[in-house]
């Protein structure tokens, strides 16, 4: 941490800063410039910059050590590549995940699986436990849903991903699912993250609606801090003042994350935009920006979907899009798979 | 729901809207204006406005039924007043809660309890389980902490409030605590909210960092949807572009909530500003704006606090503030208690 | 405008709404639903929805007529295509504009012009009047700068675009420049916009840092409301809570604008990201999302630039990018020119 | 400026940073810590932190010198007190300004002046040139309006404030008006600000919708950089994701500004909330938070106002509020005048 003293700070002001650094168990590192004195607080002990901001004569306090370690590019230079059912995410690979928002019934999920498999998809998504803003909305089929998607996936040789909402559901997910998802609203449910650090299956962690990229990487760090090494970050839009779209998809997060971290980053253009006709251009843009994967909502009959039909693609629309993405990826030195 | 057709929409466009409304199980309600045709979709079945936005000829789609019922002023006209240890929140009353961010050890929590009790405080706060952005930060004393705060509170005739983070912790909180808190990061942890709807103790629900007032009231609705009737809303700052303060305290939420809901609303100026010297003016402003309570961080030795010392008041600072608030409250027809 | 009455609103409440509509010179349009009465206010007279929100018994008030007309797709179905120096923006065409942030001196601007011309660029950008946050920063060369960029452009057969900041500068711009730019900070400088509506040269209007897409189209409407028909919208990032990038580039604005308006929309990835290494992926993403043009900062020696060097590409970097974009555009049925 | 090198940065990386600092004309100031090397760039020459962010081995770059000088508390310790028509803003004084949004006609403005004068108001506001989002809305009476408000003010011994939108309007304002206002949309119209630095009348500068407090103080610096010493800052709400209110009134800006600057800060709760019933609690909150003044919209017949009637108080409502504020101010050691 660096404490920059105001122009005109007294020796007494500086001494108080030094005393507090020592009280907090860090080493002092003083350097007097022409117009400002700068005091460094060296060491590993956690200290709160705001305590120094409150002292007289202090101009600014700057934290310098990022708190994530295992998630950073410094810890690991080369890209983490995660492979599930032959599909790779990271490095030169852009993986595809598709499926309905929610598992509704046997016919729907089998039909979705059949259609997606025909388009060449290898990993299906589908919600069994749904986080709903209203307590009166449909909350998902629960375990029954997980059984159905597993059966449908097995029939068509697909892997499965679904969202886990609660620690007590983890054993079910280990049984039925290949990739676990943490939803945006749970990105800072630290107890859940810690339990997932002991699971040995890949975890997709969605960015919270108002999470900075730094906080998102800290959430990944929670999962990495156990034995789990397979974390996939998923950009799905942030909340801003703009109301024309459900969220503002922050595609610049892709190059930012790729510089800071070795973890793969995928994009969810369905939740990120909230409207079917925006999903196609935003999928193309995501791949052009260098993302490592996409997770797209596709429904066999979107107009009858129980949830989020408006942001689900028609199967034939998806098929055209997937082919376009395969053509686009090589332009940016990626392979869509 | 109301669907406004574009100027120039064809009869065919209108028919498709009508068909979709019927498919979704709602009644159609047509009215043709001079420049726009307006189609109402009457009934209780849940439908997603975006499905209509995607149809040709549709200009705008407007949802009209708010999803919260039990939390609304229409359901209950008069203010809910919640009383704990003789302190009232709501109606003409502004209640005070104070205490350290975290329970650190026996000496600290007993000393805080003693000092606050001397200032006339009747409800103490203190965290036992801490939601920390970094997995490497201090995570709280857990049950041991709850035991300590209970003992300290009993000695000085105080009630206790503390944050519950996980469903599995609820039995502990029922045992040791008088008011349960749900933190901002858990505001949409719907599984936790549902469990709390069966607890018969008051619950403070903090506003999420990027939660609209509507979503916040929906979270309250989750808790009210069981047998629990005692929910206190707590404004604690939202995330905006401004970086001069930790969060932007949205004090206008006070009159907005009071118009929409009968539930008491309190303010947490400590987390809402993040700096001790802003806590005093924002506490005064909150009471002037008509809030039903405050929850303020006070520590016997802020400069030694393990967590959030920079936003904790000194006991003597708090004492002066509490007296000022008692003088200010009557100007806005409130009684500080 | 539509006024939705609360469930339980009295006849008296409804009558007051009707009276106010009539007082405001609009026709009343009443329809009583099962749970809500809906009152329409038909006509062209401007009324403020908030006046109705304040009345008893009113649940919600919805404005339905968008205020922009000439900028909307309803007014003109087919894309506006703007051509400058043989480069087309709009329809199936994606136009390229490139150049330094600021015109610094003769050598720099001629060297930039030479290098860009070599890469196939036909329109050069460069600031002569600079909007600077600090009164103590370099404010641009003024008319001298415009003369220099005109001379350099003429030598290499380029067209010129530059930012106009003030009404009194317009005559200078008409003399030296082919496309006028309105900066983000002036997007709602309505007096300036009105003057530009009488200029018969294309105008690029940048989106304000916190402007909704609707407000941005209203700003375009100001320019269109005179005799000027050539407006190009330019997305350049909005302000959000995220601090990892200078702004949040809102690429979903591209499909949103293209649905609402016939005007071409281009992207400025240099200001939109603020860092050179993010400009390349965001340029690719913009074209993949279907934008009608790009405006990119390129400097012959970025590390010596007087302004924004950190977001300026090296000429060779730009050259590689431009070629990549030409390969990418056809995948989304566009021609880069 | 301070450049923090990454853990593991090479000597070569450090040398390149040093070379760039020297190239930019600043002195180097090196200090090697245990885990990070820190390089200071000392001197007054303007440099862009982002140029260093792009270099290898650089972890973070921190600007330390704030760019505003004349506006800062360091330049002037004691509060600036501005007095107009006997009303003081700043120091221990909270001044009141009130009046209609727009000057509509002779009868209206004279009636407003009479009523406000009766309540003890000494400074009247009223718009003559209106910044309107739509080119088709009422744009104000122009000079005719300024004449009317001057005459009304003279009759009732009031001072006048009104918004100036354009450099060419300044002479008119000097003739008719006592305090000039710069609107939120013009906060970064730097040409206008520079002209106002040569005017010798107080200027109220409203905070831009998405302006940080730092940018706002920089805008004040523009005005102070000439001969004008009388700048009043006006908080009027910022743009956030919340849609329940027109803007989010950031009252914590009051203590933040008062710590950083000696300039008086007032609040406009009318634009800050957009609804009459929120104006009263937010006015009380502003004074409790320690603001130096209020500017409130009051109209003799709000339901007939041409503009913003929904946020205008009734004269009798204002009268009650003003009296309440006079009782509240002494609780926070202020005098309402």
mmCIF file of C-alpha atoms in Angstrom, chain C residues 20 23-24 46 48-54 67-70 129-137 139 165-169 185-186 188-192 194 209-212 214-215 218-219 221-222 225 239 244 246 270 273-277 302-305 307-311, chain D residues 20 23-24 46 48-54 67-70 129-137 139 165-169 185-186 188-192 194 209-212 214-215 218-219 221-222 225 239 244 246 270 273-277 302-305 307-311:
data_model
loop_
_atom_site.group_PDB
_atom_site.id
_atom_site.type_symbol
_atom_site.label_atom_id
_atom_site.label_comp_id
_atom_site.label_asym_id
_atom_site.label_seq_id
_atom_site.Cartn_x
_atom_site.Cartn_y
_atom_site.Cartn_z
ATOM 1 C CA UNK C 20 -56.571 16.778 -16.166
ATOM 2 C CA UNK C 23 -57.328 20.501 -19.257
ATOM 3 C CA UNK C 24 -54.151 19.560 -21.145
ATOM 4 C CA UNK C 46 -47.129 17.664 -25.037
ATOM 5 C CA UNK C 48 -45.738 15.488 -18.654
ATOM 6 C CA UNK C 49 -46.459 11.963 -17.351
ATOM 7 C CA UNK C 50 -45.331 12.899 -13.873
ATOM 8 C CA UNK C 51 -48.293 15.221 -13.387
ATOM 9 C CA UNK C 52 -50.514 12.176 -13.517
ATOM 10 C CA UNK C 53 -48.275 10.057 -11.319
ATOM 11 C CA UNK C 54 -48.972 12.479 -8.506
ATOM 12 C CA UNK C 67 -40.418 12.116 -29.646
ATOM 13 C CA UNK C 68 -38.099 11.510 -32.567
ATOM 14 C CA UNK C 69 -39.714 11.273 -35.951
ATOM 15 C CA UNK C 70 -37.239 12.055 -38.739
ATOM 16 C CA UNK C 129 -10.163 22.299 -30.898
ATOM 17 C CA UNK C 130 -9.880 19.897 -27.961
ATOM 18 C CA UNK C 131 -12.379 19.572 -25.116
ATOM 19 C CA UNK C 132 -10.088 19.085 -22.111
ATOM 20 C CA UNK C 133 -11.209 18.327 -18.577
ATOM 21 C CA UNK C 134 -8.502 20.614 -17.218
ATOM 22 C CA UNK C 135 -8.165 24.295 -18.160
ATOM 23 C CA UNK C 136 -4.417 23.797 -17.920
ATOM 24 C CA UNK C 137 -4.128 21.088 -20.624
ATOM 25 C CA UNK C 139 -6.344 22.944 -26.046
ATOM 26 C CA UNK C 165 -17.104 22.665 -30.150
ATOM 27 C CA UNK C 166 -18.793 25.987 -30.550
ATOM 28 C CA UNK C 167 -21.314 27.751 -32.798
ATOM 29 C CA UNK C 168 -18.789 30.448 -33.670
ATOM 30 C CA UNK C 169 -16.419 27.833 -35.100
ATOM 31 C CA UNK C 185 -19.828 16.213 -23.955
ATOM 32 C CA UNK C 186 -21.752 18.347 -26.450
ATOM 33 C CA UNK C 188 -26.997 17.813 -25.582
ATOM 34 C CA UNK C 189 -25.621 21.250 -26.464
ATOM 35 C CA UNK C 190 -28.925 21.975 -28.149
ATOM 36 C CA UNK C 191 -27.965 25.399 -29.491
ATOM 37 C CA UNK C 192 -25.001 23.888 -31.310
ATOM 38 C CA UNK C 194 -29.730 23.463 -34.009
ATOM 39 C CA UNK C 209 -21.316 9.388 -21.589
ATOM 40 C CA UNK C 210 -24.614 8.861 -19.849
ATOM 41 C CA UNK C 211 -27.020 9.257 -22.741
ATOM 42 C CA UNK C 212 -29.701 6.657 -23.332
ATOM 43 C CA UNK C 214 -33.416 7.399 -26.952
ATOM 44 C CA UNK C 215 -31.782 10.700 -25.964
ATOM 45 C CA UNK C 218 -33.372 12.892 -30.026
ATOM 46 C CA UNK C 219 -30.061 14.725 -30.446
ATOM 47 C CA UNK C 221 -33.467 14.649 -34.472
ATOM 48 C CA UNK C 222 -32.322 18.194 -33.604
ATOM 49 C CA UNK C 225 -34.985 19.072 -37.939
ATOM 50 C CA UNK C 239 -20.033 5.494 -18.079
ATOM 51 C CA UNK C 244 -11.011 -1.545 -15.530
ATOM 52 C CA UNK C 246 -12.112 4.057 -19.379
ATOM 53 C CA UNK C 270 -10.267 4.230 -29.143
ATOM 54 C CA UNK C 273 -11.762 1.526 -24.353
ATOM 55 C CA UNK C 274 -8.957 4.024 -23.740
ATOM 56 C CA UNK C 275 -6.163 1.489 -24.262
ATOM 57 C CA UNK C 276 -4.428 0.488 -27.483
ATOM 58 C CA UNK C 277 -4.435 -3.254 -26.797
ATOM 59 C CA UNK C 302 1.991 7.166 -30.282
ATOM 60 C CA UNK C 303 4.527 7.386 -27.441
ATOM 61 C CA UNK C 304 5.169 11.037 -28.380
ATOM 62 C CA UNK C 305 1.533 12.019 -28.916
ATOM 63 C CA UNK C 307 -2.923 13.612 -26.273
ATOM 64 C CA UNK C 308 -4.362 10.099 -25.948
ATOM 65 C CA UNK C 309 -1.231 8.361 -27.254
ATOM 66 C CA UNK C 310 -2.071 5.362 -25.084
ATOM 67 C CA UNK C 311 -5.183 4.652 -27.100
ATOM 68 C CA UNK D 20 9.708 7.042 -20.762
ATOM 69 C CA UNK D 23 11.321 11.398 -22.330
ATOM 70 C CA UNK D 24 8.217 13.073 -20.861
ATOM 71 C CA UNK D 46 1.373 16.615 -17.890
ATOM 72 C CA UNK D 48 -0.926 10.274 -19.392
ATOM 73 C CA UNK D 49 -0.890 7.333 -16.948
ATOM 74 C CA UNK D 50 -2.160 4.982 -19.637
ATOM 75 C CA UNK D 51 1.081 5.210 -21.593
ATOM 76 C CA UNK D 52 2.788 3.505 -18.711
ATOM 77 C CA UNK D 53 0.027 0.930 -18.215
ATOM 78 C CA UNK D 54 0.852 -0.425 -21.642
ATOM 79 C CA UNK D 67 -5.696 18.870 -11.477
ATOM 80 C CA UNK D 68 -7.810 21.463 -9.730
ATOM 81 C CA UNK D 69 -5.951 24.006 -7.681
ATOM 82 C CA UNK D 70 -7.994 27.175 -7.184
ATOM 83 C CA UNK D 129 -33.711 29.745 -22.416
ATOM 84 C CA UNK D 130 -34.638 26.097 -21.857
ATOM 85 C CA UNK D 131 -32.503 23.092 -22.763
ATOM 86 C CA UNK D 132 -35.094 20.637 -24.079
ATOM 87 C CA UNK D 133 -34.449 17.052 -25.113
ATOM 88 C CA UNK D 134 -36.872 17.426 -27.998
ATOM 89 C CA UNK D 135 -36.547 20.091 -30.701
ATOM 90 C CA UNK D 136 -40.336 20.230 -30.754
ATOM 91 C CA UNK D 137 -40.787 21.284 -27.088
ATOM 92 C CA UNK D 139 -37.816 26.489 -25.757
ATOM 93 C CA UNK D 165 -26.897 28.153 -22.453
ATOM 94 C CA UNK D 166 -24.677 29.853 -24.980
ATOM 95 C CA UNK D 167 -21.716 32.222 -25.109
ATOM 96 C CA UNK D 168 -23.674 34.695 -27.239
ATOM 97 C CA UNK D 169 -26.305 35.018 -24.482
ATOM 98 C CA UNK D 185 -25.808 19.254 -19.771
ATOM 99 C CA UNK D 186 -23.349 22.132 -20.169
ATOM 100 C CA UNK D 188 -18.370 20.301 -19.690
ATOM 101 C CA UNK D 189 -19.075 22.932 -22.327
ATOM 102 C CA UNK D 190 -15.582 24.226 -21.778
ATOM 103 C CA UNK D 191 -15.857 27.189 -24.148
ATOM 104 C CA UNK D 192 -18.836 28.485 -22.201
ATOM 105 C CA UNK D 194 -14.012 29.862 -20.060
ATOM 106 C CA UNK D 209 -25.643 13.676 -14.946
ATOM 107 C CA UNK D 210 -22.638 11.399 -15.056
ATOM 108 C CA UNK D 211 -19.948 13.691 -13.734
ATOM 109 C CA UNK D 212 -17.678 12.523 -10.954
ATOM 110 C CA UNK D 214 -13.570 15.406 -9.435
ATOM 111 C CA UNK D 215 -14.753 16.416 -12.926
ATOM 112 C CA UNK D 218 -12.463 20.705 -12.633
ATOM 113 C CA UNK D 219 -15.385 22.485 -14.287
ATOM 114 C CA UNK D 221 -11.688 25.377 -11.894
ATOM 115 C CA UNK D 222 -12.341 26.537 -15.478
ATOM 116 C CA UNK D 225 -9.173 30.268 -13.816
ATOM 117 C CA UNK D 239 -27.849 8.973 -13.494
ATOM 118 C CA UNK D 244 -38.054 4.799 -9.512
ATOM 119 C CA UNK D 246 -35.730 10.640 -12.303
ATOM 120 C CA UNK D 270 -36.609 19.431 -7.716
ATOM 121 C CA UNK D 273 -36.020 13.771 -7.666
ATOM 122 C CA UNK D 274 -38.442 14.886 -10.360
ATOM 123 C CA UNK D 275 -41.546 14.551 -8.181
ATOM 124 C CA UNK D 276 -43.101 17.114 -5.874
ATOM 125 C CA UNK D 277 -43.750 14.694 -3.000
ATOM 126 C CA UNK D 302 -48.120 23.782 -10.797
ATOM 127 C CA UNK D 303 -50.841 21.862 -12.643
ATOM 128 C CA UNK D 304 -50.818 24.533 -15.365
ATOM 129 C CA UNK D 305 -47.022 24.883 -15.622
ATOM 130 C CA UNK D 307 -42.652 22.689 -17.892
ATOM 131 C CA UNK D 308 -41.821 20.471 -14.912
ATOM 132 C CA UNK D 309 -45.042 21.234 -13.035
ATOM 133 C CA UNK D 310 -44.871 17.779 -11.481
ATOM 134 C CA UNK D 311 -41.753 18.702 -9.554
#
